[in-house]
């Protein structure tokens, strides 16, 4: 019973948070190793609300060009990756998010 409910609770936490901080016209960055239901939510419901999602490789994110936009409002990471267990460079991505570095 634990596995199925854990997944539902995690997805609920992610979707509720994103719905609270994003609005039409916003841009969201999501690591490309995100849990499949999270991707479905971004590509379905959020897209329908006018939120653009860009997926990025969490292992090369600090050097990925053209990921961040002026209307980027959030970055969603999974650490470790949902299926692949890779670890992104969280300090480097946080520096980008806080405007101390560029992608």
Coordinates of C-alpha atoms in Angstrom, one line a residue:
X1 CA 0.0 0.0 0.0
X2 CA 2.8 2.4 0.8
X3 CA 4.3 2.8 -2.7
X4 CA 1.2 3.9 -4.5
X5 CA 0.2 6.4 -1.8
X6 CA 3.7 7.8 -1.6
X7 CA 3.6 8.6 -5.3
X8 CA 0.2 10.3 -5.1
X9 CA 1.3 12.4 -2.1
X10 CA 4.5 13.5 -3.8
X11 CA 2.7 14.4 -7.0
X12 CA 0.1 16.3 -5.0
X13 CA 2.9 18.3 -3.3
X14 CA 4.5 19.2 -6.6
X15 CA 1.3 20.2 -8.4
X16 CA -0.1 22.2 -5.5
X17 CA 3.2 24.1 -5.2
X18 CA 3.4 24.8 -8.9
X19 CA -0.2 25.9 -9.1
X20 CA 0.4 28.3 -6.2
X21 CA 3.4 30.1 -7.8
X22 CA 2.7 30.0 -11.5
X23 CA 0.2 31.9 -13.7
X24 CA -0.5 32.3 -17.4
X25 CA 2.5 33.7 -19.2
X26 CA 5.1 32.3 -16.8
X27 CA 7.9 29.9 -17.7
X28 CA 8.9 26.9 -15.7
X29 CA 12.2 24.9 -15.8
X30 CA 12.0 21.2 -15.1
X31 CA 14.8 18.7 -14.9
X32 CA 14.3 16.2 -17.7
X33 CA 14.6 13.3 -15.2
X34 CA 11.3 14.3 -13.5
X35 CA 8.8 11.7 -12.5
X36 CA 6.5 11.0 -15.6
X37 CA 3.3 12.2 -13.9
X38 CA 5.0 15.5 -13.2
X39 CA 5.9 15.9 -16.9
X40 CA 2.3 15.0 -17.8
X41 CA 1.0 17.7 -15.4
X42 CA 3.4 20.3 -16.9
X43 CA 2.6 19.4 -20.5
X44 CA -1.1 19.0 -19.9
X45 CA -2.7 21.2 -17.2
X46 CA 0.0 23.8 -16.9
X47 CA 0.2 24.2 -20.7
X48 CA -3.5 24.6 -20.8
X49 CA -3.2 27.4 -18.2
X50 CA -0.7 29.2 -20.4
X51 CA 2.5 28.2 -18.5
X52 CA 5.5 27.2 -20.7
X53 CA 7.7 24.4 -19.6
X54 CA 11.3 23.8 -20.7
X55 CA 13.1 20.6 -19.7
X56 CA 16.8 20.6 -19.0
X57 CA 19.5 18.0 -18.4
X58 CA 20.2 18.4 -14.6
X59 CA 23.8 17.2 -15.1
X60 CA 24.7 20.0 -17.6
X61 CA 22.3 22.7 -16.4
X62 CA 24.8 25.3 -15.4
X63 CA 26.2 25.4 -19.0
X64 CA 22.9 24.9 -20.9
X65 CA 22.3 27.9 -23.1
X66 CA 18.8 29.5 -23.5
X67 CA 17.1 27.7 -20.7
X68 CA 16.2 30.6 -18.4
X69 CA 13.9 33.4 -19.6
X70 CA 12.9 36.7 -18.2
X71 CA 9.5 35.2 -17.3
X72 CA 11.0 32.1 -15.6
X73 CA 9.3 31.8 -12.2
X74 CA 10.4 28.4 -10.9
X75 CA 12.8 25.6 -11.3
X76 CA 11.8 22.1 -10.4
X77 CA 14.5 19.6 -9.6
X78 CA 14.5 16.0 -8.4
X79 CA 17.5 15.0 -6.4
X80 CA 18.3 12.3 -6.9
X81 CA 16.6 11.8 -10.3
X82 CA 13.3 9.9 -10.1
X83 CA 14.3 6.9 -12.2
X84 CA 18.0 7.4 -12.9
X85 CA 19.3 8.7 -9.5
X86 CA 21.7 11.3 -11.0
X87 CA 22.5 14.2 -8.7
X88 CA 22.2 17.8 -10.2
X89 CA 24.6 20.5 -9.1
X90 CA 22.1 22.2 -6.8
X91 CA 24.3 25.1 -5.7
X92 CA 25.0 26.0 -9.4
X93 CA 21.3 25.8 -10.3
X94 CA 20.4 27.9 -7.2
X95 CA 22.9 30.5 -8.2
X96 CA 21.2 30.7 -11.6
X97 CA 17.8 31.0 -9.9
X98 CA 19.0 33.8 -7.7
X99 CA 20.6 35.7 -10.5
X100 CA 24.2 35.2 -9.5
X101 CA 25.0 33.2 -12.6
X102 CA 23.7 32.7 -16.2
X103 CA 22.9 29.5 -18.0

